[in-house]
Backbone as JSON, one array per atom type, in Angstrom:
{
  "sequence": "AGTSGGGGGGGWFLLRPREPYFVLLRITEHAQLPNGDLAVNVMAGPRVSVVEEASEDLSVGASRLTWVNKYELCTDEDFGDDLPKPYQSLDEMRSHCLNLLMDATSIDNILSISGPPLDPEAFSFFALRFVTADHDVGKKWKWLAYRSTSHRLLYVIDLLESFRESKRMKEEGILDSSYGDSVEEISDLEDEEKVQAVDTKNK",
  "N": [[7.29, 152.47, -58.67], [10.17, 154.59, -58.91], [12.43, 157.44, -58.75], [15.93, 157.87, -59.53], [18.85, 158.84, -57.84], [17.9, 160.92, -56.14], [15.62, 163.73, -56.11], [15.88, 164.8, -58.76], [16.74, 162.73, -60.43], [18.03, 162.45, -62.98], [16.86, 161.68, -65.31], [16.4, 158.96, -65.13], [14.44, 156.17, -64.17], [13.31, 153.89, -61.68], [12.0, 150.75, -61.86], [10.18, 148.61, -59.9], [10.06, 145.37, -59.7], [10.2, 143.16, -57.93], [10.84, 143.03, -54.46], [14.19, 143.09, -53.27], [14.82, 144.2, -55.63], [15.35, 146.35, -58.5], [14.7, 147.59, -61.86], [16.49, 149.51, -63.98], [15.25, 152.28, -65.72], [14.79, 154.4, -68.65], [12.81, 156.96, -69.85], [12.01, 157.28, -73.2], [10.27, 158.28, -75.05], [7.26, 160.08, -75.03], [3.58, 160.57, -74.76], [0.48, 162.24, -74.57], [-2.62, 160.74, -74.06], [-5.96, 160.77, -75.55], [-7.72, 160.37, -73.33], [-6.45, 161.4, -71.22], [-4.51, 159.92, -70.06], [-1.04, 158.96, -69.91], [1.17, 157.7, -72.43], [4.11, 155.86, -72.82], [7.32, 155.1, -74.16], [10.07, 153.14, -73.15], [13.54, 152.79, -72.37], [15.24, 150.06, -71.25], [17.63, 149.5, -68.6], [20.23, 148.09, -66.55], [19.66, 145.47, -64.0], [19.26, 146.37, -60.61], [20.17, 146.56, -57.15], [18.58, 147.92, -54.43], [20.01, 150.08, -52.04], [19.68, 152.35, -50.43], [16.85, 154.32, -49.79], [14.3, 156.85, -50.11], [11.22, 158.68, -49.45], [8.58, 160.9, -50.16], [5.52, 162.78, -49.54], [3.32, 163.79, -52.25], [2.01, 166.86, -53.57], [-0.34, 166.51, -54.93], [-3.2, 164.47, -54.87], [-3.01, 161.28, -53.3], [-0.6, 160.3, -53.76], [2.85, 159.17, -53.5], [6.29, 160.19, -53.85], [9.07, 158.33, -54.47], [12.5, 158.09, -54.17], [15.75, 156.88, -54.99], [18.71, 156.86, -53.14], [21.08, 155.35, -53.18], [22.34, 152.69, -54.93], [23.17, 149.31, -56.03], [24.65, 147.6, -58.76], [23.11, 144.62, -59.97], [23.89, 141.35, -60.41], [23.81, 137.9, -61.64], [24.44, 135.02, -59.65], [25.47, 132.45, -59.84], [27.53, 131.68, -61.64], [28.17, 129.53, -63.1], [28.97, 127.25, -61.53], [27.3, 125.31, -60.63], [26.21, 123.6, -62.59], [23.59, 122.08, -64.56], [23.51, 118.67, -65.57], [24.09, 117.61, -68.98], [25.9, 119.69, -69.22], [28.93, 121.58, -69.42], [29.72, 124.14, -69.16], [28.54, 127.59, -68.93], [28.6, 128.84, -71.36], [28.39, 126.7, -73.06], [25.75, 125.95, -72.52], [24.51, 128.25, -73.37], [25.05, 128.11, -76.19], [23.81, 125.79, -77.01], [21.12, 126.45, -76.44], [20.78, 128.6, -78.2], [21.03, 127.2, -80.66], [18.65, 125.63, -80.55], [16.83, 127.75, -80.56], [17.17, 128.92, -83.08], [16.25, 126.82, -84.58], [13.56, 126.82, -83.93], [12.53, 129.29, -84.81], [12.75, 131.94, -87.28], [15.82, 133.22, -88.54], [15.75, 135.95, -89.22], [13.67, 136.85, -87.54], [14.85, 136.55, -85.05], [17.01, 138.27, -85.2], [15.64, 140.64, -85.49], [15.16, 141.55, -83.03], [17.66, 141.87, -81.72], [21.28, 141.29, -82.19], [22.09, 138.01, -80.87], [23.19, 138.14, -77.62], [26.61, 137.59, -76.47], [27.36, 137.1, -73.84], [26.42, 134.88, -71.4], [24.6, 135.41, -69.3], [23.19, 137.76, -70.16], [22.32, 136.76, -72.61], [20.37, 134.87, -71.69], [18.31, 136.38, -70.74], [17.68, 137.57, -73.21], [16.78, 135.33, -74.7], [14.57, 134.55, -73.27], [12.48, 136.22, -74.17], [11.45, 134.95, -76.33], [9.9, 132.87, -75.4], [8.06, 133.6, -73.51], [4.97, 135.13, -73.08], [3.84, 138.41, -74.2], [1.98, 139.6, -72.41], [2.48, 138.31, -70.1], [3.4, 139.38, -67.46], [3.92, 138.79, -64.8], [5.54, 136.44, -64.92], [7.81, 137.31, -66.19], [8.71, 139.28, -64.35], [9.35, 137.55, -62.28], [11.57, 136.13, -63.38], [13.3, 138.23, -63.66], [14.03, 138.78, -61.13], [15.26, 136.44, -60.31], [18.39, 134.94, -59.71], [20.14, 133.31, -61.2], [21.91, 132.26, -63.92], [22.18, 129.69, -65.18], [19.74, 128.33, -64.38], [17.79, 129.94, -65.54], [18.55, 129.62, -68.29], [18.23, 126.92, -68.57], [15.42, 126.69, -68.14], [14.44, 127.98, -70.52], [15.64, 126.24, -72.43], [14.34, 123.76, -71.89], [11.71, 124.31, -72.58], [11.99, 124.93, -75.36], [12.95, 122.47, -76.32], [10.85, 120.82, -75.8], [8.98, 122.06, -77.5], [10.12, 121.62, -79.95], [10.06, 118.81, -80.07], [7.24, 118.44, -80.13], [6.66, 119.54, -82.57], [7.97, 117.76, -84.23], [6.55, 115.42, -83.83], [4.04, 116.21, -84.82], [4.65, 116.66, -87.54], [5.25, 114.11, -88.25], [2.73, 112.9, -88.17], [1.94, 111.9, -85.77], [0.83, 113.61, -83.95], [-2.38, 115.19, -84.17], [-2.94, 117.05, -87.06], [-4.22, 119.5, -86.81], [-3.38, 120.5, -84.5], [-2.49, 123.29, -83.29], [-1.44, 126.02, -85.23], [0.4, 128.22, -85.51], [1.29, 128.49, -82.94], [2.42, 126.64, -80.23], [1.32, 124.89, -77.33], [3.15, 124.45, -74.39], [4.15, 122.55, -71.68], [4.92, 123.98, -68.75], [7.71, 123.14, -67.07], [8.37, 123.7, -64.54], [6.31, 124.82, -62.85], [4.07, 123.65, -63.91], [2.27, 125.34, -65.3], [0.8, 126.74, -68.26], [2.56, 127.88, -70.95], [3.48, 129.85, -73.87], [5.17, 129.14, -76.92], [6.15, 130.82, -79.72], [5.96, 129.97, -83.06], [7.38, 131.39, -85.75], [7.79, 130.71, -88.41], [5.68, 130.09, -90.0], [4.49, 132.45, -90.44]],
  "CA": [[8.41, 153.01, -59.37], [10.82, 155.74, -58.22], [13.48, 158.07, -59.49], [17.3, 157.53, -58.99], [19.78, 159.97, -57.65], [17.24, 162.04, -55.55], [14.41, 164.28, -56.73], [16.1, 164.92, -60.16], [16.77, 161.42, -61.11], [18.89, 162.45, -64.22], [16.09, 161.06, -66.37], [16.32, 157.59, -64.9], [13.49, 155.7, -63.16], [13.46, 152.53, -61.14], [10.8, 149.87, -61.8], [10.34, 147.62, -58.8], [9.27, 144.1, -60.1], [10.15, 142.44, -56.73], [11.8, 143.41, -53.49], [14.59, 144.46, -53.23], [15.48, 144.54, -56.9], [14.73, 147.25, -59.46], [15.25, 147.7, -63.2], [16.77, 151.06, -64.4], [14.61, 152.71, -66.98], [14.75, 155.78, -69.04], [11.71, 157.31, -70.79], [12.64, 157.82, -74.47], [9.22, 159.01, -75.79], [5.9, 160.01, -74.25], [2.56, 161.22, -75.46], [-0.7, 162.18, -73.79], [-3.71, 160.05, -74.84], [-7.14, 161.56, -75.47], [-8.34, 160.22, -72.06], [-5.65, 162.0, -70.14], [-3.32, 159.01, -69.68], [0.26, 159.09, -70.71], [1.78, 156.53, -73.02], [5.51, 156.05, -72.83], [8.28, 154.13, -74.5], [11.21, 153.23, -72.22], [14.8, 151.93, -72.58], [15.6, 149.35, -69.93], [18.92, 149.35, -68.24], [20.51, 146.89, -65.78], [19.08, 145.28, -62.71], [19.91, 146.95, -59.49], [19.69, 146.24, -55.75], [18.49, 149.19, -53.63], [20.75, 150.11, -50.65], [19.13, 153.37, -49.57], [15.87, 155.02, -50.48], [13.51, 157.68, -49.25], [10.05, 159.09, -50.13], [7.84, 162.11, -49.68], [4.16, 162.93, -50.17], [3.15, 164.73, -53.28], [0.96, 167.77, -53.27], [-1.53, 166.12, -55.75], [-3.75, 163.27, -54.53], [-2.38, 160.52, -52.2], [0.64, 159.65, -54.29], [4.12, 159.48, -52.87], [7.44, 160.16, -54.68], [10.12, 157.61, -53.91], [13.76, 158.14, -54.81], [16.85, 155.98, -54.47], [19.93, 157.55, -53.02], [22.15, 154.52, -53.29], [22.0, 151.33, -55.43], [24.24, 148.55, -56.58], [24.37, 146.7, -59.91], [22.73, 143.28, -59.5], [24.16, 140.26, -61.4], [23.63, 136.54, -61.31], [25.38, 134.56, -58.62], [25.85, 131.06, -59.95], [28.95, 131.65, -62.26], [28.37, 128.18, -63.8], [29.57, 126.27, -60.7], [26.33, 124.4, -60.26], [25.45, 123.41, -63.92], [22.8, 120.8, -64.68], [24.15, 117.77, -66.53], [25.47, 117.24, -69.24], [26.62, 120.88, -69.64], [30.21, 121.84, -68.77], [29.92, 125.62, -68.95], [27.39, 128.38, -69.31], [28.79, 129.05, -72.79], [27.87, 125.52, -73.8], [24.29, 126.11, -72.44], [24.11, 129.35, -74.39], [25.21, 127.64, -77.54], [22.7, 124.84, -77.2], [19.89, 127.26, -76.43], [20.72, 129.35, -79.47], [20.62, 126.34, -81.72], [17.27, 125.39, -80.45], [16.07, 128.9, -80.92], [17.27, 128.98, -84.48], [15.46, 125.7, -85.1], [12.19, 127.15, -83.63], [12.05, 130.49, -85.42], [13.65, 132.32, -88.37], [16.91, 134.07, -88.19], [15.22, 137.33, -89.32], [12.92, 137.13, -86.37], [15.8, 136.64, -83.99], [17.77, 139.5, -85.36], [14.74, 141.77, -85.41], [15.3, 142.14, -81.63], [19.13, 142.34, -81.8], [22.08, 140.11, -82.28], [22.15, 137.29, -79.65], [24.35, 138.54, -76.77], [27.62, 136.58, -76.22], [27.39, 136.9, -72.44], [25.35, 133.88, -71.17], [23.57, 135.99, -68.51], [22.47, 138.66, -70.96], [21.58, 135.91, -73.52], [19.38, 134.17, -70.99], [17.14, 137.3, -70.83], [17.29, 137.68, -74.66], [16.04, 134.1, -75.11], [13.23, 134.56, -72.6], [11.49, 136.93, -74.91], [10.77, 134.03, -77.29], [9.06, 131.74, -74.81], [7.12, 134.26, -72.65], [3.93, 135.96, -73.76], [3.99, 139.84, -73.85], [1.21, 139.98, -71.35], [2.81, 137.52, -68.92], [4.29, 140.28, -66.65], [4.37, 138.08, -63.57], [6.61, 135.52, -65.16], [8.92, 138.19, -66.5], [9.25, 139.84, -63.08], [9.99, 136.46, -61.55], [12.95, 135.83, -63.84], [14.21, 139.42, -63.42], [14.51, 138.78, -59.74], [15.95, 135.28, -60.24], [19.77, 135.27, -59.83], [20.81, 132.14, -61.68], [21.84, 132.15, -65.32], [21.93, 128.35, -65.6], [18.4, 127.98, -64.18], [17.12, 130.69, -66.6], [18.81, 129.05, -69.56], [17.55, 125.57, -68.53], [14.02, 126.91, -68.3], [14.22, 128.24, -71.93], [15.98, 124.97, -73.13], [13.31, 122.73, -71.67], [10.55, 124.67, -73.46], [12.27, 124.83, -76.78], [13.11, 121.05, -76.64], [9.49, 120.29, -75.9], [8.41, 122.66, -78.67], [10.72, 120.95, -81.11], [9.52, 117.47, -80.09], [5.81, 118.49, -80.55], [6.66, 119.84, -84.07], [8.34, 116.59, -84.93], [5.36, 114.51, -83.69], [3.02, 116.68, -85.65], [5.05, 116.42, -88.85], [5.19, 112.71, -88.56], [1.43, 112.4, -88.07], [1.66, 111.31, -84.49], [-0.19, 114.45, -83.39], [-3.37, 115.8, -85.08], [-2.44, 118.18, -87.82], [-4.82, 120.65, -86.47], [-2.87, 120.94, -83.21], [-1.67, 124.52, -83.31], [-0.87, 126.5, -86.49], [1.65, 128.98, -85.25], [1.57, 128.49, -81.55], [2.42, 125.31, -79.66], [1.3, 124.91, -75.9], [4.14, 123.67, -73.81], [3.98, 122.42, -70.28], [6.06, 124.59, -67.96], [8.25, 122.07, -66.24], [8.63, 124.13, -63.11], [5.03, 124.85, -62.02], [2.9, 123.03, -64.63], [1.48, 126.27, -65.98], [1.01, 126.62, -69.66], [3.21, 129.03, -71.62], [3.43, 129.82, -75.36], [6.43, 129.44, -77.72], [5.66, 131.19, -80.96], [6.73, 129.57, -84.28], [7.11, 132.46, -86.77], [8.1, 130.31, -89.7], [4.52, 130.13, -90.91], [3.85, 133.84, -90.48]],
  "C": [[9.02, 154.26, -58.65], [11.83, 156.33, -59.16], [14.84, 157.73, -58.74], [17.98, 158.88, -58.81], [18.97, 161.15, -57.03], [16.2, 162.56, -56.4], [14.66, 164.55, -58.29], [16.07, 163.79, -60.95], [17.61, 161.34, -62.33], [18.17, 161.69, -65.35], [15.91, 159.6, -66.29], [15.22, 157.28, -63.87], [13.78, 154.31, -62.74], [12.12, 151.82, -61.15], [11.07, 148.73, -60.87], [9.51, 146.32, -59.1], [9.1, 143.31, -58.74], [11.18, 142.86, -55.79], [12.97, 142.51, -53.5], [15.11, 144.99, -54.57], [14.56, 145.57, -57.76], [15.33, 147.03, -60.8], [15.37, 149.17, -63.53], [16.17, 151.28, -65.68], [14.78, 154.13, -67.25], [13.67, 155.99, -70.11], [12.34, 157.94, -72.08], [11.5, 158.59, -75.27], [7.93, 159.02, -74.86], [4.89, 160.88, -74.94], [1.34, 161.11, -74.62], [-1.81, 161.59, -74.68], [-4.94, 160.98, -74.64], [-7.87, 161.45, -74.04], [-7.57, 160.82, -70.87], [-4.44, 161.17, -69.71], [-2.13, 159.33, -70.47], [0.76, 157.76, -71.17], [3.29, 156.81, -73.19], [6.24, 154.83, -73.41], [9.47, 154.23, -73.59], [12.37, 152.4, -72.82], [15.16, 151.41, -71.25], [17.08, 149.28, -69.9], [19.14, 148.08, -67.38], [19.7, 146.74, -64.54], [19.88, 145.94, -61.63], [19.29, 146.57, -58.23], [19.73, 147.57, -54.95], [19.16, 149.11, -52.35], [20.04, 151.15, -49.84], [18.09, 154.16, -50.43], [15.12, 155.97, -49.55], [12.22, 158.12, -50.04], [9.36, 160.3, -49.47], [6.46, 162.22, -50.31], [4.11, 163.99, -51.23], [1.97, 165.63, -52.94], [-0.4, 167.36, -53.98], [-1.95, 164.66, -55.39], [-2.97, 162.61, -53.28], [-1.11, 159.88, -52.67], [1.89, 160.0, -53.46], [5.27, 159.37, -53.98], [8.5, 159.51, -53.94], [11.36, 157.77, -54.77], [14.78, 157.3, -54.22], [18.07, 156.79, -54.36], [21.17, 156.73, -53.33], [21.67, 153.15, -53.82], [23.26, 150.76, -55.97], [23.77, 147.7, -57.78], [24.11, 145.23, -59.37], [22.99, 142.29, -60.73], [23.89, 138.88, -60.81], [24.71, 136.04, -60.45], [25.92, 133.14, -58.87], [27.16, 130.83, -60.69], [29.27, 130.26, -62.82], [28.92, 127.07, -62.89], [28.57, 125.11, -60.23], [25.44, 124.05, -61.53], [24.68, 122.06, -63.95], [23.58, 119.96, -65.8], [23.32, 117.79, -67.91], [26.31, 118.43, -69.5], [27.88, 121.12, -68.73], [30.48, 123.31, -68.44], [28.59, 126.34, -69.31], [27.42, 128.73, -70.71], [28.19, 128.0, -73.57], [26.26, 125.56, -73.69], [23.78, 127.06, -73.44], [24.03, 128.79, -75.79], [24.09, 126.63, -77.9], [21.32, 125.54, -77.33], [19.65, 128.06, -77.69], [20.38, 128.41, -80.64], [19.2, 125.91, -81.74], [16.34, 126.59, -80.93], [15.95, 129.12, -82.46], [16.45, 127.91, -85.24], [13.99, 126.06, -84.97], [11.65, 128.34, -84.41], [13.13, 130.91, -86.51], [14.82, 133.24, -87.83], [16.53, 135.62, -88.22], [14.45, 137.73, -88.05], [13.84, 137.33, -85.11], [16.54, 137.97, -84.0], [16.96, 140.81, -85.37], [14.85, 142.38, -84.06], [16.74, 142.77, -81.5], [19.97, 141.05, -82.04], [22.17, 139.4, -80.9], [23.44, 137.7, -78.76], [25.3, 137.33, -76.52], [27.69, 136.21, -74.72], [26.23, 135.91, -72.05], [24.23, 134.48, -70.23], [22.61, 136.93, -69.38], [21.7, 137.78, -72.06], [20.3, 135.27, -72.89], [18.07, 135.05, -70.98], [16.71, 137.5, -72.31], [16.39, 136.51, -75.07], [14.63, 134.02, -74.43], [12.17, 135.11, -73.39], [10.72, 136.02, -75.94], [9.88, 132.99, -76.77], [8.17, 132.35, -73.7], [6.28, 135.25, -73.44], [4.17, 137.45, -73.33], [3.13, 140.25, -72.67], [1.54, 139.26, -70.06], [3.8, 138.25, -68.04], [4.81, 139.55, -65.45], [5.52, 137.17, -63.79], [7.91, 136.28, -65.55], [9.62, 138.76, -65.29], [9.92, 138.84, -62.26], [11.32, 136.22, -62.01], [13.83, 137.05, -63.74], [14.84, 139.28, -62.05], [15.42, 137.5, -59.49], [17.45, 135.39, -60.55], [20.6, 134.03, -60.2], [20.77, 132.04, -63.21], [21.53, 130.77, -65.8], [20.41, 127.94, -65.49], [17.58, 128.62, -65.32], [17.32, 130.05, -67.95], [18.17, 127.68, -69.65], [16.03, 125.68, -68.77], [13.69, 127.06, -69.75], [14.56, 126.95, -72.79], [14.86, 123.99, -73.13], [12.14, 123.03, -72.58], [10.88, 124.48, -74.89], [12.48, 123.37, -77.17], [11.72, 120.5, -76.75], [8.77, 120.82, -77.1], [8.91, 121.87, -79.94], [10.15, 119.53, -81.21], [8.0, 117.42, -80.56], [5.66, 118.76, -82.01], [6.99, 118.57, -84.78], [7.17, 115.59, -84.95], [4.26, 114.93, -84.66], [3.37, 116.37, -87.24], [5.05, 114.95, -89.26], [3.84, 112.07, -88.38], [1.08, 111.81, -86.74], [0.62, 112.23, -83.83], [-1.18, 114.9, -84.55], [-2.84, 116.96, -85.76], [-3.05, 119.53, -87.45], [-4.29, 121.16, -85.17], [-1.96, 122.08, -83.33], [-1.1, 124.8, -84.75], [0.44, 127.25, -86.32], [2.08, 128.98, -83.86], [1.39, 127.09, -80.87], [2.34, 125.64, -78.09], [2.34, 123.96, -75.35], [4.04, 123.68, -72.38], [5.24, 123.03, -69.63], [6.53, 123.54, -66.88], [8.42, 122.36, -64.78], [7.42, 124.1, -62.36], [3.87, 124.39, -62.71], [1.88, 124.05, -65.13], [1.65, 126.09, -67.41], [1.6, 128.0, -70.18], [3.17, 128.74, -73.11], [4.77, 129.95, -76.01], [5.92, 129.64, -79.13], [6.62, 130.66, -82.15], [6.38, 130.61, -85.34], [7.37, 132.02, -88.1], [6.96, 130.28, -90.62], [3.8, 131.5, -90.94], [4.26, 134.59, -91.76]]
}
């Protein structure tokens, strides 16, 4: 991590999930724990691409302070011109993904995070929260660095459709009724890892 705008940083920090991209963060709350560690709550801003940075040694320990002198906002690059079939637009993908999400969990659960963004790129990150585990930092970093809204939406759609199908099979008695109470394991179609989609209707 580093600060933005030189040594002062203006209260903003840069979290580096994967070169050369950062996520702009601001610490909103902090507290020192009994063991001396600091616990912080942060507000995340946009993704940025670093253009110019520098660093210097700190007087304490072997740490270095890195700051960014120049960065650019980073957005997705596909603009919907390479959409998977049968979709005709990113807005159509967003609408289908939202319908699947509303079928998988409650409206209250969705709105507890925020209202679903209208912009497809922003919505793709919003929807990812429902199909990635809190501790799966590696997968979240991967999708932060990925610059395709359609691929991100398709990833979520595939998982939610698989989740819906497994629920249907369980309800019809095709699957053992003991197969998952509130969590269904879904095969990640990209790399065959296992991820979790949480069904909050039974909570």
